[in-house]
Amino acid sequence: MDKQRLIPLIVATALFMENMDSTVIATSLPAIAADIGTSPLTLKLAITSYLLSLAVFIPASGWTADRFGARMVFSIAIGVFMIGSIGCALSQSVTHFVIARILQGMGGAMMTPVGRLVLLRSIDKSALVNAMTWVTVPALIGPVIGPPLGGFITTYFSWHWIFLINIPIGLLGIFMAMKYIDPIKSEDPERFDLYGLVLAGIGLAGIAFGLSVAGLGLLPWPVVAGLVAVGTISMTLYVMHARRTGSPVLDFSLLRLSTMRASIIGGFLFRLGIGALPFLLPLLMQEGFGLTPFQSGLVTFASAVGAMGMKTLAARIIRAFGFRYMMTVNAVVSAVFLAACALFTVTTPLLLIFIILVVGGFFRSLQFTAINTVAYAEVEPAQMSRATTLVSVNQQLAISAGVAVGAFSVESTMLYQHVTELGAGVFPPAFLVVAIISAASAYFFWQMPDDAGHEISGRKAVEISSRKGAEKAATKAASEGPGDARDQRLG
C-alpha cells in the first residue's frame, strides 16, 4: 500500500482509538462505579477531567511537534494514551480513575493535532481530500459505535476490557508510525510561549469544562456560568497577548485566510449542531422510547454506516462542485436531516429512523471531510503546526458547546412544559435549535472565493484541462473558418 493511503490509515487508527474510548465509557459508567465503590454521577468527573486535560494540552501540541518532530511526538502520544488506558483498567478508586483519564487526555491532546500535522507534512496537497476522508471517518464512527460496543463488552465480558483493547491497537500504531512515517521536524522551531499557554489553557479549560459540565448536569448553572466567564476573560487576555508575540500557541492571525476563517467559524457552528446529536439521540431512544442502551446504540450506529458510504465518493463530489458551492448546499441539507430527528415518535418505524440516520450520516461525513481539508488550503508549510492546533481547539470547543446547547434546550423545554422527567416530547425543540445553528454555517462557507481549495480538490486541474480543450477547439474552428472569426479571436 502506498503512503498516500497508508499514512492516513495509521493516523485514523489512533484517532479511532481516542474517539471511541471517549464515548464508550459513558455506557459503562454504572458498572465501573459499582466496581470501584462510588456513584455514576461522581464518576462523570472522569469524562469532564478528560475534556479538561484535552483543553489544557492541545495548545502545546504544535510547538512540541516542531521541536521534537511530529512522528516522535505522535508515537509518544499514543504511548501516553496507552499508559492512561492501563491506569483506568487497574483503578481501585475515583481518584485513581480520574488521574488515569487526565493522562489519557494528555495523550489524546497530542494525538489529534499532531496526527493531522503528520498527514499534512507527508501527503501532497492534491491528495489531501482523499487522505482527510480516511481521517474523518473515525471521528464519526467513534461516537456512534462506542455506546453499543461499551454495552456489549460490559454485559458479556468486563468493563476493564474497554481500556485494555487499546493496548494492541496502540502498539500496532506506534510500530507503523515509526516504520512508515518520515521523521520530519521544523529546522527552526519557534520560542515557546509559556505565558500564552497558561492563559490559553485556563481559558479553554474554563470554557470547555464549563460547557461540558452544563451538558452533564454535575454543577448548578451559576457555577457553570462562572467557569465559562473565567475562561472567557482568560481567552480575552490571551488574544491581547497574542497580538504582541511573534510565536503564539494559538495563532488567530490565520483567520485572515478566507478558507481557514470559513473552516473555523462555519465549522464551529456546523459541529455545534452535529455535536449535539450523539448526546440527544441516545437520550431520546432510551428515555423517550424506552429502548435499552444496547438497542439504542444499534439504532444510532446508522450514522456510521452513512459515513462509511461517503468515504469513496467525497473526493469526486468536491472535485465536481468545488468546496464553496458544495459546503454551502450540504450544510443546509445536513441540517435538514438533523431537524428530521424532531419528527421521531414512539410510533415511528425503526427502519425509517435508520434510513434517515444513514442518509444524514452520509452528508454530515461529506461536510466534515470538506471542513477539515479546506482549512489548510492557503496555509504555508511553516504555519501548519499552528493551523492544526487552532483547528483541534475549535473542534473541541464546538463539541462541548453542542452538548451544552442540546442540554439547555431540553431543560428549557421541560421548564416550559412543566414536566420533571425526560420524555419523548421534550426533545423536538432541541433538535430544531441545533439544526438551525448548524444551517447558519452555510453563510460563512458561501463567503469563500469561488476557487477556494481548487488546488487540493483537483478542480483546478479539471478547469485547466477544460479550458485548454475549449481553446484548442476555438483555434481549430477559427483556422478553418472565415477571416472575421480569426480577427474576433485575436481581438
Tab-separated table of C-alpha atoms in Angstrom:
chain	number	residue	atom	x	y	z
A	1	MET	CA	0.000	0.000	0.000
A	2	ASP	CA	1.427	3.418	-0.940
A	3	LYS	CA	1.966	6.234	1.558
A	4	GLN	CA	-0.979	8.239	0.221
A	5	ARG	CA	-3.261	5.581	1.727
A	6	LEU	CA	-1.087	4.049	4.474
A	7	ILE	CA	-0.278	7.201	6.460
A	8	PRO	CA	-3.946	8.345	6.673
A	9	LEU	CA	-4.848	4.848	7.924
A	10	ILE	CA	-2.139	4.987	10.625
A	11	VAL	CA	-3.393	8.372	11.810
A	12	ALA	CA	-7.034	7.268	11.516
A	13	THR	CA	-6.427	4.172	13.665
A	14	ALA	CA	-5.018	6.272	16.509
A	15	LEU	CA	-7.849	8.801	16.262
A	16	PHE	CA	-10.424	5.994	16.182
A	17	MET	CA	-8.973	4.618	19.427
A	18	GLU	CA	-9.276	8.031	21.047
A	19	ASN	CA	-12.751	8.873	19.699
A	20	MET	CA	-14.220	5.505	20.602
A	21	ASP	CA	-12.680	5.492	24.072
A	22	SER	CA	-14.093	8.921	24.900
A	23	THR	CA	-17.651	7.760	24.137
A	24	VAL	CA	-17.587	4.072	25.086
A	25	ILE	CA	-17.067	4.953	28.742
A	26	ALA	CA	-20.495	6.643	29.012
A	27	THR	CA	-22.377	3.339	28.633
A	28	SER	CA	-20.194	1.575	31.197
A	29	LEU	CA	-20.202	4.218	33.950
A	30	PRO	CA	-22.721	2.386	36.210
A	31	ALA	CA	-20.712	-0.861	36.100
A	32	ILE	CA	-17.393	0.917	36.719
A	33	ALA	CA	-18.901	2.960	39.570
A	34	ALA	CA	-20.289	-0.147	41.267
A	35	ASP	CA	-16.945	-1.923	40.968
A	36	ILE	CA	-14.812	0.834	42.496
A	37	GLY	CA	-17.408	1.793	45.113
A	38	THR	CA	-18.822	5.139	44.016
A	39	SER	CA	-21.861	6.601	42.238
A	40	PRO	CA	-22.203	7.045	38.469
A	41	LEU	CA	-22.796	10.786	38.991
A	42	THR	CA	-19.489	11.156	40.839
A	43	LEU	CA	-17.698	9.086	38.224
A	44	LYS	CA	-18.804	11.502	35.499
A	45	LEU	CA	-15.820	13.508	36.710
A	46	ALA	CA	-13.838	11.007	34.616
A	47	ILE	CA	-15.449	12.388	31.456
A	48	THR	CA	-15.015	16.039	32.388
A	49	SER	CA	-11.417	15.542	33.601
A	50	TYR	CA	-10.568	14.028	30.207
A	51	LEU	CA	-12.047	17.033	28.389
A	52	LEU	CA	-10.219	19.369	30.770
A	53	SER	CA	-6.897	17.673	30.040
A	54	LEU	CA	-7.538	17.926	26.296
A	55	ALA	CA	-8.286	21.643	26.512
A	56	VAL	CA	-5.149	22.411	28.535
A	57	PHE	CA	-2.613	20.437	26.470
A	58	ILE	CA	-3.834	20.867	22.857
A	59	PRO	CA	-2.288	24.387	22.560
A	60	ALA	CA	1.171	22.942	23.311
A	61	SER	CA	0.949	20.301	20.581
A	62	GLY	CA	2.105	22.456	17.643
A	63	TRP	CA	5.308	23.705	19.263
A	64	THR	CA	6.097	20.231	20.655
A	65	ALA	CA	5.782	18.667	17.187
A	66	ASP	CA	8.030	21.348	15.659
A	67	ARG	CA	10.634	20.961	18.412
A	68	PHE	CA	10.843	17.160	18.665
A	69	GLY	CA	9.396	16.010	15.338
A	70	ALA	CA	5.790	15.120	14.508
A	71	ARG	CA	6.481	11.375	14.142
A	72	MET	CA	8.143	11.108	17.555
A	73	VAL	CA	5.502	13.196	19.359
A	74	PHE	CA	2.679	11.259	17.656
A	75	SER	CA	4.189	7.926	18.739
A	76	ILE	CA	4.804	9.147	22.312
A	77	ALA	CA	1.221	10.481	22.455
A	78	ILE	CA	-0.104	7.017	21.591
A	79	GLY	CA	2.149	5.575	24.326
A	80	VAL	CA	0.869	8.075	26.927
A	81	PHE	CA	-2.724	7.271	25.921
A	82	MET	CA	-1.979	3.533	26.372
A	83	ILE	CA	-0.482	4.100	29.840
A	84	GLY	CA	-3.589	6.080	30.786
A	85	SER	CA	-5.759	3.203	29.477
A	86	ILE	CA	-3.870	0.682	31.634
A	87	GLY	CA	-4.287	3.032	34.602
A	88	CYS	CA	-8.066	3.155	34.010
A	89	ALA	CA	-8.301	-0.650	33.867
A	90	LEU	CA	-6.331	-1.031	37.138
A	91	SER	CA	-8.111	1.769	39.049
A	92	GLN	CA	-9.415	0.945	42.509
A	93	SER	CA	-10.814	4.372	43.424
A	94	VAL	CA	-12.322	7.502	41.871
A	95	THR	CA	-9.047	9.368	42.422
A	96	HIS	CA	-7.019	6.745	40.552
A	97	PHE	CA	-9.563	6.669	37.727
A	98	VAL	CA	-9.648	10.454	37.293
A	99	ILE	CA	-5.821	10.674	37.275
A	100	ALA	CA	-5.684	7.939	34.626
A	101	ARG	CA	-8.268	9.793	32.499
A	102	ILE	CA	-6.234	13.013	32.758
A	103	LEU	CA	-3.227	11.040	31.487
A	104	GLN	CA	-5.344	9.753	28.603
A	105	GLY	CA	-6.374	13.343	27.863
A	106	MET	CA	-2.728	14.402	27.681
A	107	GLY	CA	-2.084	11.696	25.092
A	108	GLY	CA	-5.269	12.497	23.201
A	109	ALA	CA	-4.439	16.235	23.158
A	110	MET	CA	-1.243	15.461	21.249
A	111	MET	CA	-2.600	12.640	19.067
A	112	THR	CA	-5.286	14.586	17.206
A	113	PRO	CA	-3.489	17.784	16.090
A	114	VAL	CA	-0.090	16.096	15.658
A	115	GLY	CA	-1.724	13.265	13.694
A	116	ARG	CA	-3.149	15.839	11.299
A	117	LEU	CA	0.234	17.546	11.117
A	118	VAL	CA	1.860	14.230	10.163
A	119	LEU	CA	-0.705	13.935	7.397
A	120	LEU	CA	-0.239	17.474	6.091
A	121	ARG	CA	3.540	17.126	6.001
A	122	SER	CA	3.528	13.677	4.398
A	123	ILE	CA	0.747	13.907	1.798
A	124	ASP	CA	0.721	16.004	-1.366
A	125	LYS	CA	-1.966	18.715	-1.340
A	126	SER	CA	-3.635	17.251	-4.423
A	127	ALA	CA	-4.291	14.006	-2.478
A	128	LEU	CA	-5.402	15.745	0.719
A	129	VAL	CA	-9.165	15.306	0.252
A	130	ASN	CA	-8.873	11.521	-0.025
A	131	ALA	CA	-6.486	11.429	2.939
A	132	MET	CA	-8.763	13.566	5.118
A	133	THR	CA	-11.696	11.333	4.233
A	134	TRP	CA	-9.993	8.406	5.917
A	135	VAL	CA	-9.090	10.501	8.959
A	136	THR	CA	-12.619	11.943	9.290
A	137	VAL	CA	-14.353	8.562	9.446
A	138	PRO	CA	-13.072	7.644	12.973
A	139	ALA	CA	-14.430	10.906	14.375
A	140	LEU	CA	-17.877	9.989	13.036
A	141	ILE	CA	-17.821	6.266	13.816
A	142	GLY	CA	-16.372	6.553	17.329
A	143	PRO	CA	-19.323	8.361	18.960
A	144	VAL	CA	-21.926	6.015	17.417
A	145	ILE	CA	-20.141	2.658	17.703
A	146	GLY	CA	-18.872	3.455	21.207
A	147	PRO	CA	-22.137	3.049	23.168
A	148	PRO	CA	-23.189	-0.363	21.724
A	149	LEU	CA	-19.636	-1.673	21.947
A	150	GLY	CA	-19.303	-0.444	25.531
A	151	GLY	CA	-22.623	-2.055	26.451
A	152	PHE	CA	-21.642	-5.340	24.788
A	153	ILE	CA	-18.206	-5.552	26.459
A	154	THR	CA	-19.574	-4.576	29.878
A	155	THR	CA	-22.506	-7.006	29.638
A	156	TYR	CA	-20.718	-10.075	28.289
A	157	PHE	CA	-17.117	-9.576	29.458
A	158	SER	CA	-15.815	-6.917	31.879
A	159	TRP	CA	-15.555	-3.124	31.758
A	160	HIS	CA	-11.765	-3.439	32.135
A	161	TRP	CA	-11.529	-4.644	28.512
A	162	ILE	CA	-12.886	-1.291	27.291
A	163	PHE	CA	-9.468	0.138	28.128
A	164	LEU	CA	-7.275	-2.930	27.621
A	165	ILE	CA	-8.261	-3.288	23.930
A	166	ASN	CA	-6.373	-0.030	23.375
A	167	ILE	CA	-3.041	-1.749	24.105
A	168	PRO	CA	-2.683	-3.916	20.957
A	169	ILE	CA	-4.141	-1.105	18.803
A	170	GLY	CA	-1.689	1.386	20.292
A	171	LEU	CA	1.340	-0.900	19.917
A	172	LEU	CA	0.467	-1.503	16.271
A	173	GLY	CA	0.031	2.256	15.749
A	174	ILE	CA	3.459	3.052	17.251
A	175	PHE	CA	5.160	0.338	15.169
A	176	MET	CA	3.517	1.520	11.931
A	177	ALA	CA	4.229	5.199	12.671
A	178	MET	CA	7.929	4.619	13.373
A	179	LYS	CA	8.279	2.390	10.308
A	180	TYR	CA	6.354	4.317	7.640
A	181	ILE	CA	6.178	7.992	8.704
A	182	ASP	CA	9.168	10.169	7.796
A	183	PRO	CA	10.937	11.928	10.726
A	184	ILE	CA	10.082	15.472	9.622
A	185	LYS	CA	10.548	18.351	12.063
A	186	SER	CA	10.986	22.108	11.869
A	187	GLU	CA	14.509	23.317	11.121
A	188	ASP	CA	13.978	26.467	13.180
A	189	PRO	CA	11.422	25.857	15.996
A	190	GLU	CA	9.856	28.987	17.464
A	191	ARG	CA	10.293	30.181	21.034
A	192	PHE	CA	7.847	28.504	23.405
A	193	ASP	CA	5.107	30.889	24.573
A	194	LEU	CA	4.677	29.708	28.187
A	195	TYR	CA	2.671	32.748	29.325
A	196	GLY	CA	0.349	32.340	26.346
A	197	LEU	CA	-0.026	28.621	27.090
A	198	VAL	CA	-1.110	29.359	30.676
A	199	LEU	CA	-3.658	31.964	29.565
A	200	ALA	CA	-4.974	29.783	26.718
A	201	GLY	CA	-5.018	26.710	28.977
A	202	ILE	CA	-7.094	28.455	31.663
A	203	GLY	CA	-9.350	29.989	29.021
A	204	LEU	CA	-10.003	26.786	27.098
A	205	ALA	CA	-10.317	24.708	30.273
A	206	GLY	CA	-12.862	27.112	31.754
A	207	ILE	CA	-14.965	27.275	28.589
A	208	ALA	CA	-14.733	23.585	27.593
A	209	PHE	CA	-15.098	22.267	31.162
A	210	GLY	CA	-17.949	24.666	31.916
A	211	LEU	CA	-19.863	23.752	28.770
A	212	SER	CA	-19.245	20.023	29.276
A	213	VAL	CA	-20.408	20.114	32.892
A	214	ALA	CA	-23.511	22.002	31.776
A	215	GLY	CA	-24.310	19.111	29.472
A	216	LEU	CA	-23.810	16.533	32.218
A	217	GLY	CA	-25.732	18.427	34.907
A	218	LEU	CA	-22.978	17.953	37.525
A	219	LEU	CA	-22.913	21.536	38.811
A	220	PRO	CA	-25.502	24.323	39.281
A	221	TRP	CA	-25.880	26.787	36.403
A	222	PRO	CA	-24.315	29.734	38.377
A	223	VAL	CA	-21.121	27.702	38.878
A	224	VAL	CA	-21.119	26.702	35.218
A	225	ALA	CA	-21.594	30.340	34.197
A	226	GLY	CA	-18.693	31.316	36.480
A	227	LEU	CA	-16.392	28.749	34.862
A	228	VAL	CA	-17.292	29.936	31.365
A	229	ALA	CA	-16.869	33.580	32.429
A	230	VAL	CA	-13.374	32.946	33.874
A	231	GLY	CA	-12.471	31.051	30.703
A	232	THR	CA	-13.753	33.881	28.506
A	233	ILE	CA	-11.802	36.523	30.454
A	234	SER	CA	-8.620	34.442	30.249
A	235	MET	CA	-9.080	33.917	26.491
A	236	THR	CA	-9.611	37.679	26.047
A	237	LEU	CA	-6.320	38.333	27.865
A	238	TYR	CA	-4.686	35.711	25.660
A	239	VAL	CA	-5.921	37.388	22.464
A	240	MET	CA	-4.412	40.674	23.688
A	241	HIS	CA	-1.157	38.875	24.472
A	242	ALA	CA	-1.080	37.003	21.127
A	243	ARG	CA	-1.059	40.297	19.228
A	244	ARG	CA	2.225	41.217	20.917
A	245	THR	CA	4.118	37.954	20.429
A	246	GLY	CA	5.640	36.509	17.291
A	247	SER	CA	5.011	32.851	18.188
A	248	PRO	CA	1.577	32.480	19.832
A	249	VAL	CA	0.390	28.992	20.843
A	250	LEU	CA	-2.948	29.787	19.191
A	251	ASP	CA	-2.375	31.874	16.075
A	252	PHE	CA	-5.584	33.799	15.375
A	253	SER	CA	-3.862	35.701	12.548
A	254	LEU	CA	-4.583	32.589	10.432
A	255	LEU	CA	-8.207	33.734	10.379
A	256	ARG	CA	-7.171	36.302	7.777
A	257	LEU	CA	-7.126	33.396	5.313
A	258	SER	CA	-10.629	33.090	3.861
A	259	THR	CA	-10.659	29.279	3.813
A	260	MET	CA	-9.332	28.978	7.379
A	261	ARG	CA	-11.868	31.573	8.576
A	262	ALA	CA	-14.742	29.669	6.966
A	263	SER	CA	-13.480	26.373	8.394
A	264	ILE	CA	-13.142	27.796	11.919
A	265	ILE	CA	-16.313	29.923	12.190
A	266	GLY	CA	-18.570	27.950	9.848
A	267	GLY	CA	-17.083	24.681	11.091
A	268	PHE	CA	-17.766	25.677	14.715
A	269	LEU	CA	-21.455	26.335	14.011
A	270	PHE	CA	-21.819	23.149	11.966
A	271	ARG	CA	-20.069	20.991	14.592
A	272	LEU	CA	-22.064	22.603	17.381
A	273	GLY	CA	-25.267	21.363	15.807
A	274	ILE	CA	-23.947	17.964	14.814
A	275	GLY	CA	-22.030	17.588	18.103
A	276	ALA	CA	-25.319	17.603	19.988
A	277	LEU	CA	-26.607	14.575	18.045
A	278	PRO	CA	-24.640	11.836	19.921
A	279	PHE	CA	-25.882	13.418	23.165
A	280	LEU	CA	-29.553	13.928	22.251
A	281	LEU	CA	-30.282	10.839	20.152
A	282	PRO	CA	-29.364	8.130	22.725
A	283	LEU	CA	-31.343	10.019	25.378
A	284	LEU	CA	-34.391	10.165	23.087
A	285	MET	CA	-34.113	6.461	22.280
A	286	GLN	CA	-33.670	5.375	25.903
A	287	GLU	CA	-35.639	7.895	27.964
A	288	GLY	CA	-38.264	8.739	25.338
A	289	PHE	CA	-38.784	5.447	23.519
A	290	GLY	CA	-37.779	3.015	26.292
A	291	LEU	CA	-35.034	1.213	24.347
A	292	THR	CA	-32.111	-0.404	26.177
A	293	PRO	CA	-28.644	1.171	25.841
A	294	PHE	CA	-27.600	-1.664	23.537
A	295	GLN	CA	-30.707	-1.284	21.309
A	296	SER	CA	-30.244	2.489	21.247
A	297	GLY	CA	-26.619	2.078	20.239
A	298	LEU	CA	-27.559	-0.216	17.378
A	299	VAL	CA	-30.028	2.356	16.029
A	300	THR	CA	-27.633	5.309	16.276
A	301	PHE	CA	-24.943	3.190	14.601
A	302	ALA	CA	-26.780	4.019	11.364
A	303	SER	CA	-24.903	7.335	11.178
A	304	ALA	CA	-21.624	5.433	10.931
A	305	VAL	CA	-22.998	3.377	8.043
A	306	GLY	CA	-23.699	6.574	6.123
A	307	ALA	CA	-20.254	7.935	6.971
A	308	MET	CA	-18.571	4.816	5.583
A	309	GLY	CA	-20.690	5.035	2.425
A	310	MET	CA	-19.405	8.550	1.778
A	311	LYS	CA	-15.732	7.567	2.068
A	312	THR	CA	-15.240	6.637	-1.585
A	313	LEU	CA	-17.340	9.492	-3.024
A	314	ALA	CA	-16.164	12.587	-1.118
A	315	ALA	CA	-13.216	13.446	-3.358
A	316	ARG	CA	-15.301	13.086	-6.536
A	317	ILE	CA	-18.157	15.222	-5.188
A	318	ILE	CA	-15.828	18.006	-4.022
A	319	ARG	CA	-13.921	17.916	-7.317
A	320	ALA	CA	-17.174	18.107	-9.288
A	321	PHE	CA	-18.774	21.024	-7.418
A	322	GLY	CA	-15.910	22.776	-5.639
A	323	PHE	CA	-15.624	23.478	-1.907
A	324	ARG	CA	-17.661	26.697	-1.777
A	325	TYR	CA	-20.818	25.555	-3.542
A	326	MET	CA	-20.774	22.020	-2.116
A	327	MET	CA	-20.194	23.101	1.512
A	328	THR	CA	-22.885	25.802	1.369
A	329	VAL	CA	-25.580	23.496	-0.001
A	330	ASN	CA	-24.511	20.487	2.047
A	331	ALA	CA	-24.608	22.442	5.319
A	332	VAL	CA	-28.308	23.097	4.747
A	333	VAL	CA	-29.007	19.532	3.607
A	334	SER	CA	-27.247	18.098	6.683
A	335	ALA	CA	-29.217	20.451	8.931
A	336	VAL	CA	-32.490	19.271	7.357
A	337	PHE	CA	-31.676	15.658	8.239
A	338	LEU	CA	-30.736	16.774	11.757
A	339	ALA	CA	-34.063	18.600	12.089
A	340	ALA	CA	-35.850	15.445	10.851
A	341	CYS	CA	-34.957	13.819	14.183
A	342	ALA	CA	-37.523	16.166	15.769
A	343	LEU	CA	-40.234	14.197	13.927
A	344	PHE	CA	-39.309	10.866	15.564
A	345	THR	CA	-42.048	9.483	17.818
A	346	VAL	CA	-42.632	6.201	19.618
A	347	THR	CA	-44.703	5.026	16.639
A	348	THR	CA	-42.079	5.940	14.001
A	349	PRO	CA	-40.844	2.696	12.398
A	350	LEU	CA	-37.237	1.937	13.372
A	351	LEU	CA	-36.467	1.240	9.708
A	352	LEU	CA	-37.450	4.818	8.781
A	353	ILE	CA	-35.329	6.206	11.634
A	354	PHE	CA	-32.434	4.052	10.434
A	355	ILE	CA	-32.761	5.309	6.825
A	356	ILE	CA	-32.859	8.975	7.913
A	357	LEU	CA	-29.782	8.486	10.085
A	358	VAL	CA	-27.891	6.628	7.327
A	359	VAL	CA	-28.544	9.335	4.712
A	360	GLY	CA	-27.884	12.113	7.242
A	361	GLY	CA	-24.613	10.419	8.226
A	362	PHE	CA	-23.542	10.450	4.579
A	363	PHE	CA	-23.999	14.219	4.193
A	364	ARG	CA	-22.508	15.003	7.626
A	365	SER	CA	-19.416	12.952	6.836
A	366	LEU	CA	-19.015	14.728	3.493
A	367	GLN	CA	-19.179	18.107	5.252
A	368	PHE	CA	-16.656	17.113	7.921
A	369	THR	CA	-14.209	15.951	5.253
A	370	ALA	CA	-14.565	19.268	3.397
A	371	ILE	CA	-14.243	21.397	6.567
A	372	ASN	CA	-11.154	19.526	7.759
A	373	THR	CA	-9.490	19.763	4.346
A	374	VAL	CA	-10.260	23.293	3.143
A	375	ALA	CA	-8.872	24.739	6.391
A	376	TYR	CA	-5.329	24.101	5.130
A	377	ALA	CA	-5.829	25.223	1.520
A	378	GLU	CA	-3.996	28.553	1.966
A	379	VAL	CA	-1.744	27.670	4.912
A	380	GLU	CA	2.006	27.855	4.281
A	381	PRO	CA	4.165	24.848	5.347
A	382	ALA	CA	5.790	26.863	8.158
A	383	GLN	CA	2.338	27.613	9.651
A	384	MET	CA	0.981	24.043	9.532
A	385	SER	CA	1.646	23.195	13.185
A	386	ARG	CA	-0.162	26.344	14.364
A	387	ALA	CA	-3.028	25.648	11.964
A	388	THR	CA	-3.591	22.083	13.213
A	389	THR	CA	-3.558	23.316	16.830
A	390	LEU	CA	-6.137	26.027	16.088
A	391	VAL	CA	-8.416	23.595	14.211
A	392	SER	CA	-8.222	20.992	17.013
A	393	VAL	CA	-9.073	23.532	19.716
A	394	ASN	CA	-12.013	24.777	17.648
A	395	GLN	CA	-13.362	21.227	17.255
A	396	GLN	CA	-13.132	20.536	20.985
A	397	LEU	CA	-14.980	23.725	21.921
A	398	ALA	CA	-17.658	23.137	19.274
A	399	ILE	CA	-18.450	19.638	20.538
A	400	SER	CA	-18.600	20.842	24.163
A	401	ALA	CA	-20.842	23.729	23.121
A	402	GLY	CA	-23.102	21.342	21.185
A	403	VAL	CA	-23.710	19.195	24.259
A	404	ALA	CA	-24.367	22.303	26.365
A	405	VAL	CA	-26.826	23.812	23.855
A	406	GLY	CA	-28.617	20.464	23.490
A	407	ALA	CA	-28.900	20.039	27.265
A	408	PHE	CA	-30.039	23.636	27.783
A	409	SER	CA	-32.716	23.264	25.089
A	410	VAL	CA	-34.073	20.079	26.706
A	411	GLU	CA	-34.112	21.646	30.183
A	412	SER	CA	-35.806	24.799	28.865
A	413	THR	CA	-38.497	22.702	27.160
A	414	MET	CA	-39.076	20.745	30.388
A	415	LEU	CA	-39.461	24.020	32.266
A	416	TYR	CA	-41.866	25.389	29.650
A	417	GLN	CA	-43.949	22.181	29.631
A	418	HIS	CA	-43.883	21.949	33.453
A	419	VAL	CA	-42.527	18.378	33.453
A	420	THR	CA	-39.828	16.949	35.725
A	421	GLU	CA	-38.948	13.745	33.861
A	422	LEU	CA	-37.455	13.206	30.427
A	423	GLY	CA	-39.955	12.107	27.814
A	424	ALA	CA	-40.147	11.958	24.026
A	425	GLY	CA	-41.971	15.316	23.914
A	426	VAL	CA	-39.083	17.403	25.295
A	427	PHE	CA	-36.572	16.557	22.561
A	428	PRO	CA	-38.025	18.004	19.282
A	429	PRO	CA	-37.268	21.677	20.132
A	430	ALA	CA	-33.654	20.767	20.932
A	431	PHE	CA	-33.187	19.074	17.546
A	432	LEU	CA	-34.678	22.104	15.796
A	433	VAL	CA	-32.456	24.576	17.677
A	434	VAL	CA	-29.199	22.749	16.879
A	435	ALA	CA	-30.331	22.220	13.271
A	436	ILE	CA	-30.883	25.974	12.803
A	437	ILE	CA	-27.450	26.720	14.280
A	438	SER	CA	-25.875	24.113	12.007
A	439	ALA	CA	-27.620	25.543	8.924
A	440	ALA	CA	-26.314	29.032	9.790
A	441	SER	CA	-22.811	27.797	8.956
A	442	ALA	CA	-23.767	27.918	5.247
A	443	TYR	CA	-23.404	31.726	5.295
A	444	PHE	CA	-19.712	31.517	6.215
A	445	PHE	CA	-18.980	28.815	3.641
A	446	TRP	CA	-20.615	30.995	0.959
A	447	GLN	CA	-18.192	33.830	1.856
A	448	MET	CA	-15.261	31.830	0.493
A	449	PRO	CA	-13.984	32.750	-3.001
A	450	ASP	CA	-15.253	30.715	-5.963
A	451	ASP	CA	-11.912	28.987	-6.424
A	452	ALA	CA	-11.401	28.170	-2.725
A	453	GLY	CA	-9.372	24.995	-2.315
A	454	HIS	CA	-9.226	24.199	-6.062
A	455	GLU	CA	-5.591	23.149	-5.720
A	456	ILE	CA	-6.373	20.448	-3.147
A	457	SER	CA	-9.738	19.369	-4.564
A	458	GLY	CA	-8.346	18.700	-8.045
A	459	ARG	CA	-10.947	21.037	-9.556
A	460	LYS	CA	-8.210	23.411	-10.725
A	461	ALA	CA	-6.710	20.684	-12.921
A	462	VAL	CA	-10.156	19.858	-14.306
A	463	GLU	CA	-10.828	23.532	-15.156
A	464	ILE	CA	-7.393	23.963	-16.784
A	465	SER	CA	-7.974	20.816	-18.846
A	466	SER	CA	-11.440	22.039	-19.890
A	467	ARG	CA	-10.085	25.486	-20.739
A	468	LYS	CA	-7.282	24.034	-22.845
A	469	GLY	CA	-9.800	21.842	-24.643
A	470	ALA	CA	-12.024	24.847	-25.341
A	471	GLU	CA	-9.098	26.944	-26.554
A	472	LYS	CA	-7.924	24.124	-28.818
A	473	ALA	CA	-11.398	23.761	-30.305
A	474	ALA	CA	-11.684	27.533	-30.797
A	475	THR	CA	-8.301	27.654	-32.526
A	476	LYS	CA	-9.253	24.830	-34.833
A	477	ALA	CA	-12.612	26.428	-35.682
A	478	ALA	CA	-11.001	29.805	-36.291
A	479	SER	CA	-8.317	28.386	-38.547
A	480	GLU	CA	-10.914	26.563	-40.620
A	481	GLY	CA	-13.422	29.388	-40.655
A	482	PRO	CA	-13.586	32.794	-42.400
A	483	GLY	CA	-11.152	35.582	-41.644
A	484	ASP	CA	-13.545	37.540	-39.431
A	485	ALA	CA	-13.623	34.569	-36.999
A	486	ARG	CA	-9.852	34.735	-36.664
A	487	ASP	CA	-10.000	38.526	-36.179
A	488	GLN	CA	-12.626	38.087	-33.466
A	489	ARG	CA	-10.442	35.529	-31.678
A	490	LEU	CA	-7.362	37.806	-31.881
A	491	GLY	CA	-9.372	40.794	-30.725
